[in-house]
Coordinates of N, CA and C in Angstrom, one line a residue:
X1 N -17.9 1.5 -24.5 CA -18.1 1.9 -25.9 C -16.7 2.1 -26.6
X2 N -15.8 2.8 -25.9 CA -14.5 3.0 -26.6 C -13.4 3.2 -25.5
X3 N -12.2 2.6 -25.9 CA -11.0 2.8 -25.0 C -9.9 3.3 -25.9
X4 N -9.2 4.3 -25.3 CA -8.1 5.0 -26.0 C -6.9 5.0 -25.1
X5 N -5.8 4.3 -25.5 CA -4.6 4.3 -24.7 C -3.9 5.7 -24.8
X6 N -3.8 6.3 -23.6 CA -3.1 7.6 -23.5 C -1.6 7.5 -23.2
X7 N -1.3 6.5 -22.4 CA 0.1 6.4 -22.1 C 0.4 4.9 -21.6
X8 N 1.5 4.4 -22.0 CA 2.0 3.1 -21.4 C 3.4 3.2 -21.0
X9 N 3.8 4.4 -20.6 CA 5.2 4.7 -20.3 C 5.7 3.9 -19.0
X10 N 4.9 4.0 -18.0 CA 5.2 3.3 -16.7 C 4.3 2.2 -16.5
X11 N 3.0 2.5 -16.4 CA 1.9 1.6 -16.5 C 0.9 2.1 -17.5
X12 N -0.4 1.8 -17.5 CA -1.2 2.2 -18.6 C -2.3 3.3 -18.1
X13 N -2.4 4.3 -18.9 CA -3.5 5.3 -18.7 C -4.4 5.3 -19.9
X14 N -5.7 5.0 -19.6 CA -6.6 4.9 -20.7 C -7.7 5.9 -20.5
X15 N -8.2 6.4 -21.7 CA -9.4 7.3 -21.7 C -10.6 6.3 -22.1
X16 N -11.6 6.2 -21.3 CA -12.7 5.2 -21.5 C -14.0 6.0 -21.7
X17 N -14.7 5.8 -22.8 CA -16.0 6.3 -23.0 C -17.0 5.2 -22.8
X18 N -18.1 5.5 -22.1 CA -19.1 4.5 -21.8 C -20.4 5.1 -21.6
X19 N -21.4 4.3 -21.6 CA -22.8 4.7 -21.3 C -23.2 4.2 -19.9
X20 N -23.8 5.1 -19.1 CA -24.2 4.8 -17.8 C -25.7 5.0 -17.6
X21 N -26.4 4.0 -17.1 CA -27.9 4.1 -16.9 C -28.1 4.8 -15.6
X22 N -28.7 6.1 -15.7 CA -29.0 6.9 -14.5 C -30.2 6.3 -13.8
X23 N -30.4 6.8 -12.6 CA -31.6 6.4 -11.8 C -32.9 6.7 -12.4
X24 N -32.9 7.7 -13.3 CA -34.1 8.1 -13.9 C -34.4 7.4 -15.2
X25 N -33.6 6.4 -15.5 CA -33.8 5.5 -16.7 C -33.1 6.1 -18.0
X26 N -32.4 7.2 -17.9 CA -31.8 7.8 -19.1 C -30.3 7.3 -19.2
X27 N -30.0 6.9 -20.4 CA -28.6 6.5 -20.7 C -27.8 7.8 -20.9
X28 N -26.6 7.9 -20.2 CA -25.8 9.1 -20.3 C -24.4 8.7 -20.7
X29 N -23.9 9.4 -21.7 CA -22.5 9.1 -22.2 C -21.5 9.8 -21.3
X30 N -20.5 9.1 -20.8 CA -19.5 9.6 -19.9 C -18.1 9.2 -20.4
X31 N -17.1 10.0 -20.1 CA -15.8 9.7 -20.4 C -14.9 9.9 -19.1
X32 N -14.1 8.9 -18.8 CA -13.2 9.0 -17.7 C -11.8 8.5 -18.1
X33 N -10.8 8.8 -17.3 CA -9.5 8.3 -17.4 C -9.3 7.3 -16.3
X34 N -8.6 6.2 -16.6 CA -8.3 5.2 -15.6 C -6.8 4.8 -15.7
X35 N -6.2 4.8 -14.6 CA -4.7 4.4 -14.5 C -4.7 3.0 -14.0
X36 N -4.0 2.1 -14.7 CA -3.9 0.7 -14.3 C -2.4 0.4 -14.0
X37 N -2.1 0.3 -12.7 CA -0.8 0.0 -12.3 C -0.7 -1.4 -11.7
X38 N -1.7 -2.2 -11.8 CA -1.8 -3.5 -11.3 C -2.3 -3.4 -9.8
X39 N -2.5 -4.6 -9.3 CA -2.9 -4.7 -7.9 C -1.8 -4.9 -7.0
X40 N -2.0 -4.7 -5.7 CA -0.9 -4.7 -4.7 C -1.2 -5.4 -3.4
X41 N -0.2 -5.4 -2.6 CA -0.4 -6.0 -1.2 C 0.4 -5.1 -0.2
X42 N -0.1 -5.0 1.0 CA 0.5 -4.2 2.0 C 0.4 -5.0 3.3
X43 N 1.4 -4.8 4.2 CA 1.4 -5.6 5.5 C 1.9 -4.7 6.7
X44 N 1.3 -4.9 7.8 CA 1.8 -4.3 9.0 C 2.5 -5.4 9.8
X45 N 3.8 -5.2 9.9 CA 4.6 -6.2 10.8 C 4.5 -5.7 12.2
X46 N 4.2 -6.6 13.1 CA 4.1 -6.2 14.5 C 4.7 -7.2 15.4
X47 N 5.2 -6.7 16.6 CA 5.7 -7.6 17.6 C 5.1 -7.2 19.0
X48 N 4.1 -8.0 19.4 CA 3.3 -7.7 20.6 C 4.2 -7.6 21.8
X49 N 5.2 -8.6 22.0 CA 6.1 -8.6 23.2 C 6.9 -7.3 23.3
X50 N 7.3 -6.7 22.2 CA 8.1 -5.5 22.2 C 7.2 -4.3 22.1
X51 N 6.0 -4.4 21.7 CA 5.1 -3.3 21.5 C 5.5 -2.5 20.3
X52 N 6.0 -3.1 19.3 CA 6.6 -2.4 18.1 C 6.0 -2.8 16.8
X53 N 6.1 -1.9 15.8 CA 5.8 -2.2 14.4 C 7.0 -1.9 13.6
X54 N 7.1 -2.5 12.4 CA 8.1 -2.2 11.4 C 7.5 -1.4 10.3
X55 N 8.0 -0.2 10.0 CA 7.5 0.6 8.9 C 8.8 0.9 8.1
X56 N 8.5 1.6 6.9 CA 9.6 2.0 6.1 C 9.5 3.5 5.8
X57 N 10.6 4.0 5.4 CA 10.7 5.4 5.0 C 11.4 5.5 3.6
X58 N 10.7 6.1 2.6 CA 11.3 6.3 1.3 C 10.8 7.5 0.6
X59 N 11.5 7.9 -0.4 CA 11.1 9.1 -1.2 C 10.0 8.7 -2.2
X60 N 8.9 9.5 -2.2 CA 7.8 9.3 -3.1 C 7.6 10.6 -3.9
X61 N 8.0 10.6 -5.1 CA 8.0 11.7 -6.0 C 6.6 12.4 -6.1
X62 N 5.5 11.6 -6.3 CA 4.2 12.3 -6.4 C 3.9 13.1 -5.2
X63 N 4.3 12.7 -4.0 CA 4.0 13.5 -2.8 C 4.8 14.8 -2.8
X64 N 6.0 14.7 -3.3 CA 6.9 15.8 -3.4 C 6.3 16.9 -4.3
X65 N 5.8 16.5 -5.4 CA 5.2 17.5 -6.3 C 3.9 18.0 -5.9
X66 N 3.3 17.4 -4.8 CA 2.0 17.8 -4.3 C 2.2 18.3 -2.8
X67 N 3.3 19.0 -2.5 CA 3.4 19.7 -1.3 C 4.1 19.0 -0.1
X68 N 4.6 17.8 -0.3 CA 5.4 17.1 0.7 C 6.8 17.6 0.6
X69 N 7.2 18.5 1.5 CA 8.5 19.2 1.3 C 9.7 18.4 1.0
X70 N 9.9 17.3 1.6 CA 11.1 16.4 1.3 C 10.7 15.2 0.5
X71 N 9.5 14.9 0.3 CA 9.0 13.8 -0.5 C 9.1 12.5 0.3
X72 N 9.6 12.5 1.5 CA 9.7 11.2 2.2 C 8.4 10.8 2.9
X73 N 8.1 9.5 2.8 CA 6.9 9.0 3.3 C 7.2 7.8 4.3
X74 N 6.5 7.7 5.4 CA 6.6 6.6 6.3 C 5.4 5.7 5.9
X75 N 5.7 4.4 5.7 CA 4.7 3.5 5.2 C 4.9 2.1 5.7
X76 N 3.8 1.3 5.6 CA 4.0 -0.2 5.8 C 4.7 -0.7 4.6
X77 N 5.2 -1.9 4.7 CA 5.8 -2.6 3.6 C 4.7 -2.9 2.6
X78 N 5.0 -2.7 1.3 CA 4.0 -3.0 0.3 C 4.7 -3.2 -1.1
X79 N 3.9 -3.8 -2.0 CA 4.4 -3.9 -3.4 C 3.3 -4.4 -4.3
X80 N 3.6 -4.3 -5.6 CA 2.7 -4.8 -6.6 C 2.7 -6.3 -6.7
X81 N 1.6 -6.9 -7.0 CA 1.5 -8.3 -7.1 C 2.3 -8.9 -8.2
X82 N 2.9 -10.0 -7.9 CA 3.7 -10.7 -8.9 C 2.9 -12.0 -9.2
X83 N 2.5 -12.2 -10.4 CA 1.8 -13.4 -10.8 C 0.5 -13.5 -10.1
X84 N -0.1 -12.4 -9.6 CA -1.4 -12.4 -9.0 C -1.5 -12.9 -7.6
X85 N -0.5 -13.4 -7.0 CA -0.5 -14.0 -5.7 C -0.2 -13.0 -4.6
X86 N -1.2 -12.6 -3.9 CA -0.9 -11.5 -2.8 C -0.1 -12.0 -1.7
X87 N -0.4 -13.2 -1.2 CA 0.4 -13.7 0.0 C 1.9 -14.0 -0.3
X88 N 2.1 -14.6 -1.5 CA 3.6 -14.8 -1.9 C 4.3 -13.5 -2.1
X89 N 3.6 -12.5 -2.7 CA 4.1 -11.2 -3.0 C 4.5 -10.5 -1.7
X90 N 3.6 -10.5 -0.7 CA 3.9 -9.7 0.5 C 5.0 -10.3 1.3
X91 N 5.1 -11.6 1.3 CA 6.3 -12.3 2.0 C 7.6 -11.9 1.3
X92 N 7.6 -11.9 0.0 CA 8.8 -11.5 -0.7 C 9.1 -10.0 -0.5
X93 N 8.1 -9.1 -0.5 CA 8.3 -7.7 -0.3 C 8.9 -7.5 1.1
X94 N 8.4 -8.2 2.1 CA 8.8 -8.0 3.5 C 10.3 -8.3 3.5
X95 N 10.8 -9.4 2.9 CA 12.2 -9.7 2.9 C 13.0 -8.7 2.2
X96 N 12.6 -8.3 1.0 CA 13.3 -7.3 0.2 C 13.4 -5.9 1.0
X97 N 12.3 -5.5 1.5 CA 12.2 -4.1 2.0 C 12.7 -4.0 3.5
X98 N 12.4 -5.0 4.3 CA 12.7 -4.9 5.7 C 13.8 -5.8 6.2
X99 N 14.1 -6.9 5.4 CA 15.1 -7.8 5.9 C 14.6 -8.9 6.7
X100 N 13.3 -8.9 7.1 CA 12.7 -10.0 7.9 C 12.1 -11.1 7.0
X101 N 12.4 -12.3 7.3 CA 11.8 -13.5 6.6 C 10.7 -14.0 7.4
X102 N 9.5 -13.8 7.0 CA 8.3 -14.2 7.7 C 7.6 -15.3 6.9
X103 N 7.0 -16.3 7.7 CA 6.3 -17.3 6.9 C 4.8 -17.3 7.2
X104 N 4.3 -16.6 8.2 CA 2.9 -16.6 8.5 C 2.4 -15.1 8.3
X105 N 1.3 -15.0 7.5 CA 0.7 -13.7 7.4 C -0.8 -13.9 7.4
X106 N -1.6 -12.9 7.8 CA -3.0 -13.0 7.8 C -3.6 -11.9 7.0
X107 N -4.4 -12.3 6.0 CA -5.1 -11.3 5.2 C -6.3 -10.8 6.0
X108 N -6.4 -9.4 6.1 CA -7.5 -8.8 6.9 C -8.5 -8.1 6.1
X109 N -8.2 -7.6 5.0 CA -9.2 -7.0 4.1 C -8.6 -6.6 2.8
X110 N -9.4 -6.2 1.8 CA -8.9 -5.6 0.6 C -9.7 -4.3 0.3
X111 N -9.1 -3.4 -0.5 CA -9.7 -2.1 -0.7 C -9.2 -1.5 -2.1
X112 N -10.2 -0.9 -2.8 CA -9.8 0.0 -3.9 C -9.3 1.3 -3.2
X113 N -8.1 1.7 -3.6 CA -7.4 2.8 -2.9 C -7.8 4.2 -3.4
X114 N -8.1 4.3 -4.7 CA -8.5 5.6 -5.3 C -9.4 5.3 -6.5
X115 N -10.6 4.8 -6.2 CA -11.5 4.2 -7.2 C -12.0 5.2 -8.2
X116 N -11.8 6.5 -8.0 CA -12.2 7.4 -9.1 C -11.3 7.5 -10.3
X117 N -10.0 7.0 -10.1 CA -9.1 7.1 -11.2 C -8.1 6.0 -11.3
X118 N -8.0 5.1 -10.3 CA -7.0 4.1 -10.3 C -7.7 2.7 -10.2
X119 N -7.3 1.7 -11.0 CA -7.9 0.4 -10.9 C -7.5 -0.5 -9.8
X120 N -6.4 -0.2 -9.1 CA -5.8 -1.0 -8.1 C -6.7 -1.5 -7.0
X121 N -6.6 -2.8 -6.7 CA -7.1 -3.3 -5.5 C -5.9 -3.7 -4.6
X122 N -5.9 -3.2 -3.4 CA -4.8 -3.5 -2.4 C -5.3 -4.6 -1.4
X123 N -4.4 -5.6 -1.3 CA -4.7 -6.7 -0.3 C -3.9 -6.4 1.0
X124 N -4.6 -6.3 2.1 CA -4.0 -5.9 3.4 C -3.8 -7.1 4.3
X125 N -2.6 -7.1 4.8 CA -2.2 -8.2 5.7 C -1.6 -7.7 7.0
X126 N -1.6 -8.6 8.0 CA -0.8 -8.3 9.2 C 0.1 -9.6 9.4
X127 N 1.2 -9.4 10.1 CA 2.1 -10.5 10.3 C 3.0 -10.2 11.5
X128 N 3.2 -11.2 12.4 CA 4.0 -11.0 13.5 C 5.5 -11.3 13.1
X129 N 6.4 -10.5 13.7 CA 7.8 -10.7 13.5 C 8.5 -10.8 14.8
X130 N 9.7 -11.5 14.8 CA 10.6 -11.6 15.9 C 12.0 -11.2 15.5
X131 N 12.8 -10.8 16.4 CA 14.2 -10.4 16.1 C 15.0 -11.4 15.3
X132 N 14.7 -12.7 15.6 CA 15.4 -13.8 15.0 C 15.1 -14.0 13.5
X133 N 14.0 -13.3 13.1 CA 13.6 -13.5 11.7 C 14.4 -12.5 10.8
X134 N 15.2 -11.6 11.3 CA 15.9 -10.6 10.6 C 17.1 -11.3 9.9
X135 N 17.1 -11.4 8.6 CA 18.2 -12.1 7.8 C 19.0 -11.1 7.0
X136 N 18.6 -9.9 6.9 CA 19.4 -8.9 6.1 C 19.0 -7.5 6.6
X137 N 19.6 -6.5 6.0 CA 19.3 -5.1 6.4 C 18.1 -4.6 5.6
X138 N 17.6 -5.3 4.6 CA 16.5 -4.8 3.8 C 16.9 -3.7 3.0
X139 N 16.0 -2.7 2.7 CA 16.3 -1.6 1.9 C 15.7 -1.6 0.5
X140 N 15.1 -2.7 0.1 CA 14.5 -2.8 -1.2 C 15.4 -3.6 -2.2
X141 N 14.8 -3.9 -3.3 CA 15.6 -4.7 -4.3 C 16.5 -3.7 -5.1
X142 N 17.7 -4.2 -5.3 CA 18.7 -3.3 -5.9 C 18.3 -2.8 -7.3
X143 N 17.5 -3.6 -8.0 CA 17.1 -3.2 -9.4 C 15.9 -2.3 -9.4
X144 N 15.4 -1.9 -8.2 CA 14.1 -1.1 -8.2 C 14.4 0.3 -7.6
X145 N 15.6 0.6 -7.4 CA 16.0 2.0 -6.9 C 15.1 2.5 -5.8
X146 N 14.8 1.7 -4.8 CA 13.9 2.1 -3.7 C 14.5 2.9 -2.6
X147 N 15.8 2.5 -2.2 CA 16.5 3.2 -1.1 C 15.6 3.3 0.1
X148 N 15.2 2.2 0.7 CA 14.2 2.2 1.8 C 15.0 2.1 3.1
X149 N 14.5 3.0 4.0 CA 15.0 3.0 5.4 C 14.0 2.2 6.2
X150 N 14.5 1.2 7.0 CA 13.6 0.4 7.9 C 13.5 1.0 9.2
X151 N 12.3 1.2 9.7 CA 12.0 1.8 11.0 C 11.3 0.8 11.9
X152 N 11.8 0.6 13.1 CA 11.1 -0.1 14.1 C 10.6 0.8 15.2
X153 N 9.3 1.0 15.3 CA 8.7 2.0 16.1 C 7.8 1.4 17.2
X154 N 7.7 2.1 18.3 CA 6.6 1.7 19.3 C 5.3 1.9 18.6
X155 N 4.4 1.0 18.8 CA 3.1 1.1 18.2 C 2.4 2.4 18.6
X156 N 2.4 2.8 19.9 CA 1.8 4.0 20.3 C 2.4 5.2 19.7
X157 N 3.7 5.2 19.4 CA 4.4 6.3 18.7 C 3.9 6.4 17.3
X158 N 3.7 5.2 16.6 CA 3.2 5.2 15.3 C 1.8 5.8 15.2
X159 N 0.9 5.4 16.2 CA -0.4 6.0 16.2 C -0.3 7.5 16.4
X160 N 0.6 8.0 17.3 CA 0.7 9.4 17.5 C 1.2 10.1 16.2
X161 N 2.0 9.4 15.4 CA 2.5 10.0 14.2 C 1.4 10.2 13.2
X162 N 0.4 9.3 13.2 CA -0.8 9.5 12.4 C -1.5 10.8 12.8
X163 N -1.7 10.9 14.1 CA -2.4 12.1 14.6 C -1.7 13.4 14.4
X164 N -0.3 13.3 14.4 CA 0.5 14.6 14.2 C 0.7 14.9 12.7
X165 N 0.4 13.9 11.8 CA 0.5 14.1 10.4 C 1.9 13.7 9.9
X166 N 2.7 13.1 10.7 CA 4.0 12.5 10.3 C 3.8 11.3 9.4
X167 N 2.7 10.5 9.6 CA 2.4 9.4 8.8 C 1.1 9.8 8.0
X168 N 1.2 9.9 6.7 CA 0.1 10.4 5.9 C -0.3 9.4 4.8
X169 N 0.3 8.2 4.8 CA 0.0 7.2 3.8 C -1.2 6.4 4.2
X170 N -2.2 6.4 3.3 CA -3.5 5.8 3.6 C -3.4 4.3 4.0
X171 N -2.6 3.5 3.3 CA -2.5 2.1 3.6 C -1.9 1.9 5.0
X172 N -1.0 2.7 5.3 CA -0.4 2.6 6.7 C -1.4 3.0 7.7
X173 N -2.1 4.1 7.5 CA -3.1 4.6 8.5 C -4.1 3.5 8.7
X174 N -4.6 2.9 7.6 CA -5.6 1.9 7.7 C -5.1 0.7 8.5
X175 N -3.9 0.2 8.2 CA -3.4 -1.0 9.0 C -3.1 -0.6 10.4
X176 N -2.6 0.5 10.7 CA -2.4 0.9 12.1 C -3.7 1.0 12.9
X177 N -4.7 1.6 12.2 CA -6.0 1.7 12.9 C -6.7 0.3 13.0
X178 N -6.4 -0.5 12.0 CA -6.9 -1.9 12.2 C -6.4 -2.6 13.4
X179 N -5.0 -2.4 13.6 CA -4.4 -3.0 14.8 C -4.9 -2.4 16.1
X180 N -5.2 -1.1 16.0 CA -5.7 -0.4 17.2 C -7.2 -0.9 17.5
X181 N -8.0 -1.0 16.5 CA -9.4 -1.4 16.7 C -9.5 -2.9 17.1
X182 N -8.6 -3.7 16.6 CA -8.6 -5.1 16.9 C -7.9 -5.4 18.2
X183 N -7.3 -4.4 18.8 CA -6.6 -4.6 20.1 C -5.4 -5.5 20.0
X184 N -4.7 -5.6 18.9 CA -3.6 -6.5 18.7 C -2.6 -6.3 19.8
X185 N -2.3 -5.1 20.3 CA -1.3 -4.9 21.3 C -1.9 -4.9 22.7
X186 N -3.2 -5.2 22.9 CA -3.8 -5.2 24.2 C -3.8 -6.6 24.8
X187 N -3.1 -7.5 24.1 CA -3.1 -8.9 24.6 C -2.1 -9.1 25.8

């Protein structure tokens, strides 16, 4: 029925009024806000021979203002889609953030991450890495002020960090649990 732009400072926040047909056949007017930050991609880098995964650690201001004492989050490599291509984007993000140049990735699923308020669809990937693929220190793109620390962790330690609450990022938990369920490290 109606869309009102509330903010386009970083991405766009809109107030949307619409009519919804309830189960009882009555049309009901509703108003919601939706934040559009674009779609994204995330990847779990893994090395079966070493029993390790590559994760990142960086400051996330929204977590800081919501009780994360130092604002630091341990996460899988991820980024917003560039030109709509999830596979190309994730390969580029891996190189920028972790310093690994990978050429093979496997898309495993996609998900709306916070469907009550955010429009984003996240494309989830896994990809094997080897030491010889490391071409730089990573750390993120200079123009994006990311300041990313690259972590290479034992897979079992990463799983334990989910259980202890050290890893609290949803996309990371989802991909670590995917690897666990699929038995990627049981080979």
